[in-house]
Amino acid sequence: MGRKLDPTNTVKRGPGRKSRKQKGAETELAKFITDGDYQMFLKTHNNWISIDEHWEEEEEEEEQTKQTKKGAKDQGKKSAKLGIKEVEEEEDDDDDEMVDDYGALLPIERAAKKEKKKKETMAQESDDDDDDDDEEEDEDGGDKEKKSDADSDEEDTVQANMDEMDAFRLPDAEECEKESIIPLDLKTIYQRIKDNVDVLCNFSTKREVGKERSEYISLLKKDLCTYYSYNNFLIEKLMDLFPLSELVDFLEANEIQRPVTIRTNTLKTRRRDLAQALINRGVNLDPLGKWSKVGLVIYDSSVPVGATPEYLSGQYMLQGASSFLPVMALSPQEGELVLDMSSAPGGKTTYIAQLMRNTGMIVANDANADRLKSVVGNVHRLGVTNTVICNYDGRQFPKVMSGFDRVLLDAPCSGTGVIAKDPAVKTSKDEADIQRSAHLQKELILSAIDSVNAESSSGGYLVYCTCSIMVEENEWVVDYALKKRNVKLVPIGLDFGKEGFTRFKERRFHPTLRLTRRFYPHSHNMDGFFVAKFKKFSNVVPTATAGKEKDITDAPEATAVTGSPEEKPSKSDKKKKTVPGKAGDLKGKPQANGTAAKKTANIKKKGKRDSPAGPKKAKIAKMDGETVQEAEAKKPAVKTADDTKASKAEKKEGSRFEKKQGKNRKATTKANGRMGKNKFRKLKNMLRKKGGE
Amino acid sequence: MRPLTDEETKTMFEKLSKYIGDNIKLLVDRPDGSYCFRLHNDRVYYMSEKILKLATHISRDKLVSVGTCFGKFTKTIKFRLHITALDFLAPYAKFKVWVKSGAEQSFLYGNHVLKAGLGRITENTMQYQGVVVYSMTDVPLGFGVAAKSTLECRQVDPMSIVVFHQADVGEFIRNEDTLT
């Protein structure tokens, strides 16, 4: 054969007569190939050997494969096993060039077979239901065993399906009843799942006429729940998150454990030396990946990995690969002040300490006193000396201490990413649990943000991470934080992982959510994880509603409406509406800002006290009418009052200050000693009356 | 958290000097800043002054640990040195004992060291001298008290105890709860 024929990529046929005449190499080849000759082709790949030589061998193989099939457990993988078996047999021929995983068919041969099959099935009329059984039974028969290639199997069934009504038929009411009495065995369910997914992926071509997509999906859900032992709620959530093909991979990945990984403690040893010492003890290990310089993955070990003298002397720590990620994203520098809000059992805290080389200070906090014992143990064992361990509720933390350079929040979550570690999650989680977790996480993230010091010279970062894959606990919480505080998302510094969602079902998140990362067990071979890195750019806390004039608490917390409209929660409050307009105005008049700065400074001196500002504002609000002008007049009044309340922190902020100045631009009327329009009108009236009297 | 009283300081330093002699001053005056001892819940913590300032913000009942815990005072005001102090004892140890690989595990389970498991021992070790126990690869495993002086060790039979076990790193797993 001269040119490389790859029938899998279909070249469009041209318009001319000749293209119609020539059907393609596979059809030509199909004329030569008979099933009997098939074994020959399997082995002889590139070399053409005479048919007679291999005839006897072929017969032998037929018998062998028949026997092996009976032993095969998983029907779905039967053909794969077949393929492997045959590859093993063919290894006698020492054909290294058979590259295919499952065996020995060249693409051209596969296509040729397809053609043949097509012709055969055209003639046949077999029952839908039987077709499934047919596949299984036929494999015991003479013909199908030649299908050594799993792919070819699927392709043939595809062809068969296309030609009849779809091979996968939804069970009708009777069958459902039967199933409830006598449940199907797992093999059948698994096969049904596979077929169902297959149909759903090519729905238009493979559907059963008259059956709706929702019926297929509900059957799939039921089967998945039974086969993988999940509750309905979780399966539905997972179906929303993953496309169907990935869903099965994800569920499969949750059935097996992730590999055991350890982290070298660079305060006491080097990875090279540790690896050597462990190998000497009989541990089979490898570096974790090029993304980590301290990770090692353990394949197997003759000694317990958690009890070696190296472990006890603190040279390494057992830690999941996904737990490396948030600390790498945080990248604490030497001499910084770092807070780990949810630190138990202490793996991330100690990693932070080793990255900081025991300089600076770390505060390791956890709300659970029992779990803190493990933090103490790990901190001492690994030789960390710069840590203070405390037992606060994370939500109270800003009151205890704030002004950290970096904060890590590994929030307590529903644990849907670590199902492999804790299978109880499959059945125990429901809507209320997720909502509860999400609520707690939102509170925690706000406290965490408030603990960060935006003015920090080297930091001002917060890393938020969870071991969950639910959007409610991940993207939604991050989006909430973006709305409520002066933070922005920054790249996390890891080049792998799937991007976070910017939209999900009916929700729309901030576009920078792209910078967050999701990790999955089936694609990254680590626990399901979510990491987001924030940078706080202002210590000022924006108010929820500008309309409410609450008591102002501490100096750092200033009620200042931020300039950028995105960060404000959209309310129907009139004031809110005008402010964006104002922000627009401001940008056009920077010079006024400069002058306004001085004026507002004056005003600040005048109206220092908070309390008079409150009722004063209320008074002003009462006096003013309901016109837009009033609103504007109100605005400057409010703004100046705001300014008086605002702390020096505001002055220090660069760009923020300018915007505020811009907002206070309208206050220049007051600053100039002029009064607002309404006041003027009132004064005029008064004077007129007086003049009249 | 409060500073140690003179009595307590004396008791503790006496205990420490059994293992590291007069290198105690190296613990207090370090090139990278001054360190201090503080008492919290009957336990003695060793920390740098910077961390001390930070720890004062935390209320007493919520504070679990600061810096490194060296040990605790018992009800009868005796000072008991914990394994967590090993990192600071080991570099300044005056008298060392090396344990053979076979006897390592036994020591890590809390047993005393027998003559059969003894690899090396520093010269001039007195009887009942505090010693730090190492593995043959120079990894500190714990500390103890020499049951026999070096000269006696040479002569005594293989099954007799040469080092009394006081603390070993296996306690991190065995006695995790007692660390706090």
mmCIF file of C-alpha atoms in Angstrom, chain A residues 271-445:
data_model
loop_
_atom_site.group_PDB
_atom_site.id
_atom_site.type_symbol
_atom_site.label_atom_id
_atom_site.label_comp_id
_atom_site.label_asym_id
_atom_site.label_seq_id
_atom_site.Cartn_x
_atom_site.Cartn_y
_atom_site.Cartn_z
ATOM 1 C CA ARG A 271 14.174 16.006 49.128
ATOM 2 C CA ARG A 272 17.086 14.153 47.646
ATOM 3 C CA ASP A 273 18.373 12.971 51.004
ATOM 4 C CA LEU A 274 14.949 12.083 52.249
ATOM 5 C CA ALA A 275 14.181 10.080 49.134
ATOM 6 C CA GLN A 276 17.422 8.196 49.588
ATOM 7 C CA ALA A 277 16.738 7.445 53.212
ATOM 8 C CA LEU A 278 13.234 6.216 52.470
ATOM 9 C CA ILE A 279 14.369 4.073 49.579
ATOM 10 C CA ASN A 280 16.834 2.469 51.937
ATOM 11 C CA ARG A 281 13.964 1.602 54.201
ATOM 12 C CA GLY A 282 12.101 -0.004 51.366
ATOM 13 C CA VAL A 283 9.732 2.649 50.124
ATOM 14 C CA ASN A 284 8.962 2.959 46.447
ATOM 15 C CA LEU A 285 8.651 6.616 45.581
ATOM 16 C CA ASP A 286 8.988 9.274 42.899
ATOM 17 C CA PRO A 287 9.014 13.037 42.761
ATOM 18 C CA LEU A 288 5.505 14.374 42.652
ATOM 19 C CA GLY A 289 5.703 16.394 39.492
ATOM 20 C CA LYS A 290 7.573 19.259 38.013
ATOM 21 C CA TRP A 291 5.287 21.705 39.691
ATOM 22 C CA SER A 292 6.547 20.833 43.167
ATOM 23 C CA LYS A 293 10.073 20.748 44.511
ATOM 24 C CA VAL A 294 9.176 19.198 47.810
ATOM 25 C CA GLY A 295 6.574 16.609 46.970
ATOM 26 C CA LEU A 296 7.089 12.885 46.705
ATOM 27 C CA VAL A 297 4.536 10.294 45.716
ATOM 28 C CA ILE A 298 4.630 6.913 47.414
ATOM 29 C CA TYR A 299 3.720 3.920 45.278
ATOM 30 C CA ASP A 300 4.207 1.227 47.833
ATOM 31 C CA SER A 301 6.151 0.629 50.956
ATOM 32 C CA SER A 302 7.265 -2.234 53.087
ATOM 33 C CA VAL A 303 7.223 -0.054 56.200
ATOM 34 C CA PRO A 304 4.384 2.130 57.421
ATOM 35 C CA VAL A 305 5.030 5.529 55.911
ATOM 36 C CA GLY A 306 3.565 7.346 58.883
ATOM 37 C CA ALA A 307 5.846 5.714 61.416
ATOM 38 C CA THR A 308 9.349 5.726 60.015
ATOM 39 C CA PRO A 309 12.080 7.354 62.085
ATOM 40 C CA GLU A 310 12.305 9.974 59.364
ATOM 41 C CA TYR A 311 8.655 10.825 59.832
ATOM 42 C CA LEU A 312 9.019 10.912 63.590
ATOM 43 C CA SER A 313 12.008 13.180 63.443
ATOM 44 C CA GLY A 314 10.012 15.558 61.324
ATOM 45 C CA GLN A 315 11.719 15.209 57.966
ATOM 46 C CA TYR A 316 8.483 14.886 56.071
ATOM 47 C CA MET A 317 4.754 15.182 56.438
ATOM 48 C CA LEU A 318 1.947 13.125 54.947
ATOM 49 C CA GLN A 319 -0.049 15.547 52.894
ATOM 50 C CA GLY A 320 -2.378 15.323 49.928
ATOM 51 C CA ALA A 321 -1.086 16.769 46.695
ATOM 52 C CA SER A 322 -3.968 19.182 46.452
ATOM 53 C CA SER A 323 -3.029 20.700 49.799
ATOM 54 C CA PHE A 324 0.246 21.908 48.360
ATOM 55 C CA LEU A 325 -1.581 24.181 45.976
ATOM 56 C CA PRO A 326 -3.048 26.877 48.211
ATOM 57 C CA VAL A 327 0.240 27.410 50.008
ATOM 58 C CA MET A 328 2.099 27.636 46.720
ATOM 59 C CA ALA A 329 -0.496 30.143 45.589
ATOM 60 C CA LEU A 330 -0.099 32.114 48.819
ATOM 61 C CA SER A 331 3.716 32.124 48.469
ATOM 62 C CA PRO A 332 4.525 33.654 51.834
ATOM 63 C CA GLN A 333 7.753 35.607 52.021
ATOM 64 C CA GLU A 334 10.282 35.627 54.804
ATOM 65 C CA GLY A 335 9.530 37.920 57.675
ATOM 66 C CA GLU A 336 5.841 38.291 56.987
ATOM 67 C CA LEU A 337 2.904 37.987 59.313
ATOM 68 C CA VAL A 338 0.651 35.204 58.127
ATOM 69 C CA LEU A 339 -2.654 33.859 59.370
ATOM 70 C CA ASP A 340 -3.969 30.388 58.703
ATOM 71 C CA MET A 341 -7.584 30.531 59.708
ATOM 72 C CA SER A 342 -8.524 26.904 59.504
ATOM 73 C CA SER A 343 -5.262 25.199 60.138
ATOM 74 C CA ALA A 344 -5.994 21.724 61.480
ATOM 75 C CA PRO A 345 -4.267 19.283 61.091
ATOM 76 C CA GLY A 346 -1.404 21.655 60.378
ATOM 77 C CA GLY A 347 -0.045 20.533 57.026
ATOM 78 C CA LYS A 348 -0.484 23.869 55.344
ATOM 79 C CA THR A 349 0.718 25.802 58.369
ATOM 80 C CA THR A 350 3.954 23.883 58.470
ATOM 81 C CA TYR A 351 4.416 24.286 54.743
ATOM 82 C CA ILE A 352 3.996 28.030 55.143
ATOM 83 C CA ALA A 353 6.574 27.958 57.919
ATOM 84 C CA GLN A 354 9.078 26.094 55.824
ATOM 85 C CA LEU A 355 8.628 28.496 52.941
ATOM 86 C CA MET A 356 9.283 31.340 55.359
ATOM 87 C CA ARG A 357 12.280 29.492 56.790
ATOM 88 C CA ASN A 358 11.009 29.911 60.339
ATOM 89 C CA THR A 359 11.167 33.704 60.120
ATOM 90 C CA GLY A 360 8.326 36.103 60.565
ATOM 91 C CA MET A 361 5.266 34.973 62.435
ATOM 92 C CA ILE A 362 2.420 32.626 61.758
ATOM 93 C CA VAL A 363 -0.860 32.459 63.604
ATOM 94 C CA ALA A 364 -2.503 29.083 63.248
ATOM 95 C CA ASN A 365 -6.115 29.134 64.210
ATOM 96 C CA ASP A 366 -8.830 26.517 64.278
ATOM 97 C CA ALA A 367 -12.274 26.483 65.789
ATOM 98 C CA ASN A 368 -12.062 22.873 66.876
ATOM 99 C CA ALA A 369 -9.989 22.379 70.016
ATOM 100 C CA ASP A 370 -9.517 18.659 69.541
ATOM 101 C CA ARG A 371 -8.120 19.019 66.084
ATOM 102 C CA LEU A 372 -5.747 21.662 67.327
ATOM 103 C CA LYS A 373 -3.802 18.964 69.145
ATOM 104 C CA SER A 374 -2.695 17.617 65.821
ATOM 105 C CA VAL A 375 -1.588 21.099 64.809
ATOM 106 C CA VAL A 376 0.510 21.363 67.957
ATOM 107 C CA GLY A 377 1.959 17.944 67.346
ATOM 108 C CA ASN A 378 2.839 18.628 63.741
ATOM 109 C CA VAL A 379 4.243 22.061 64.420
ATOM 110 C CA HIS A 380 6.565 20.702 67.077
ATOM 111 C CA ARG A 381 7.503 17.619 65.171
ATOM 112 C CA LEU A 382 8.508 19.532 62.073
ATOM 113 C CA GLY A 383 10.528 22.016 64.077
ATOM 114 C CA VAL A 384 8.487 25.111 63.415
ATOM 115 C CA THR A 385 9.290 27.830 65.909
ATOM 116 C CA ASN A 386 7.519 30.924 64.664
ATOM 117 C CA THR A 387 3.933 29.861 65.201
ATOM 118 C CA VAL A 388 1.262 30.830 67.674
ATOM 119 C CA ILE A 389 -1.633 28.419 67.883
ATOM 120 C CA CYS A 390 -5.020 29.573 69.028
ATOM 121 C CA ASN A 391 -8.570 28.406 69.172
ATOM 122 C CA TYR A 392 -10.880 31.093 67.906
ATOM 123 C CA ASP A 393 -13.905 30.996 65.728
ATOM 124 C CA GLY A 394 -12.603 32.375 62.460
ATOM 125 C CA ARG A 395 -15.439 34.823 62.212
ATOM 126 C CA GLN A 396 -14.239 36.657 65.307
ATOM 127 C CA PHE A 397 -10.741 37.001 64.107
ATOM 128 C CA PRO A 398 -10.604 40.619 62.939
ATOM 129 C CA LYS A 399 -11.483 41.669 66.462
ATOM 130 C CA VAL A 400 -8.654 39.674 67.959
ATOM 131 C CA MET A 401 -5.972 40.666 65.544
ATOM 132 C CA SER A 402 -5.761 42.060 62.086
ATOM 133 C CA GLY A 403 -3.205 43.594 59.823
ATOM 134 C CA PHE A 404 -1.769 40.364 58.475
ATOM 135 C CA ASP A 405 0.327 40.362 55.366
ATOM 136 C CA ARG A 406 -1.173 37.156 54.052
ATOM 137 C CA VAL A 407 -4.117 35.034 55.071
ATOM 138 C CA LEU A 408 -4.933 31.480 54.105
ATOM 139 C CA LEU A 409 -8.472 30.275 54.482
ATOM 140 C CA ASP A 410 -9.048 26.607 53.837
ATOM 141 C CA ALA A 411 -12.719 26.796 54.557
ATOM 142 C CA PRO A 412 -14.703 23.951 56.054
ATOM 143 C CA CYS A 413 -16.848 22.568 53.271
ATOM 144 C CA SER A 414 -19.093 19.761 52.213
ATOM 145 C CA GLY A 415 -16.146 17.615 51.154
ATOM 146 C CA THR A 416 -17.493 16.698 47.739
ATOM 147 C CA GLY A 417 -13.994 16.764 46.318
ATOM 148 C CA VAL A 418 -12.632 14.174 48.715
ATOM 149 C CA ILE A 419 -15.273 11.510 48.296
ATOM 150 C CA ALA A 420 -12.488 9.013 47.721
ATOM 151 C CA LYS A 421 -11.309 9.614 51.263
ATOM 152 C CA ASP A 422 -14.726 9.721 52.864
ATOM 153 C CA PRO A 423 -17.423 7.809 51.015
ATOM 154 C CA ALA A 424 -20.037 8.838 53.571
ATOM 155 C CA VAL A 425 -20.274 12.155 51.730
ATOM 156 C CA LYS A 426 -22.014 10.341 48.877
ATOM 157 C CA THR A 427 -25.171 9.814 50.831
ATOM 158 C CA SER A 428 -25.100 12.290 53.653
ATOM 159 C CA LYS A 429 -25.076 15.628 51.839
ATOM 160 C CA ASP A 430 -28.174 17.477 50.812
ATOM 161 C CA GLU A 431 -29.235 20.991 49.915
ATOM 162 C CA ALA A 432 -29.313 22.233 53.485
ATOM 163 C CA ASP A 433 -25.761 21.076 54.144
ATOM 164 C CA ILE A 434 -24.435 22.872 51.114
ATOM 165 C CA GLN A 435 -26.274 26.057 51.982
ATOM 166 C CA ARG A 436 -25.037 25.926 55.546
ATOM 167 C CA SER A 437 -21.478 25.448 54.409
ATOM 168 C CA ALA A 438 -21.796 28.252 51.904
ATOM 169 C CA HIS A 439 -23.149 30.614 54.540
ATOM 170 C CA LEU A 440 -20.327 29.833 56.918
ATOM 171 C CA GLN A 441 -17.775 30.223 54.181
ATOM 172 C CA LYS A 442 -19.127 33.617 53.242
ATOM 173 C CA GLU A 443 -18.846 34.823 56.802
ATOM 174 C CA LEU A 444 -15.367 33.405 57.107
ATOM 175 C CA ILE A 445 -14.130 34.923 53.901
#
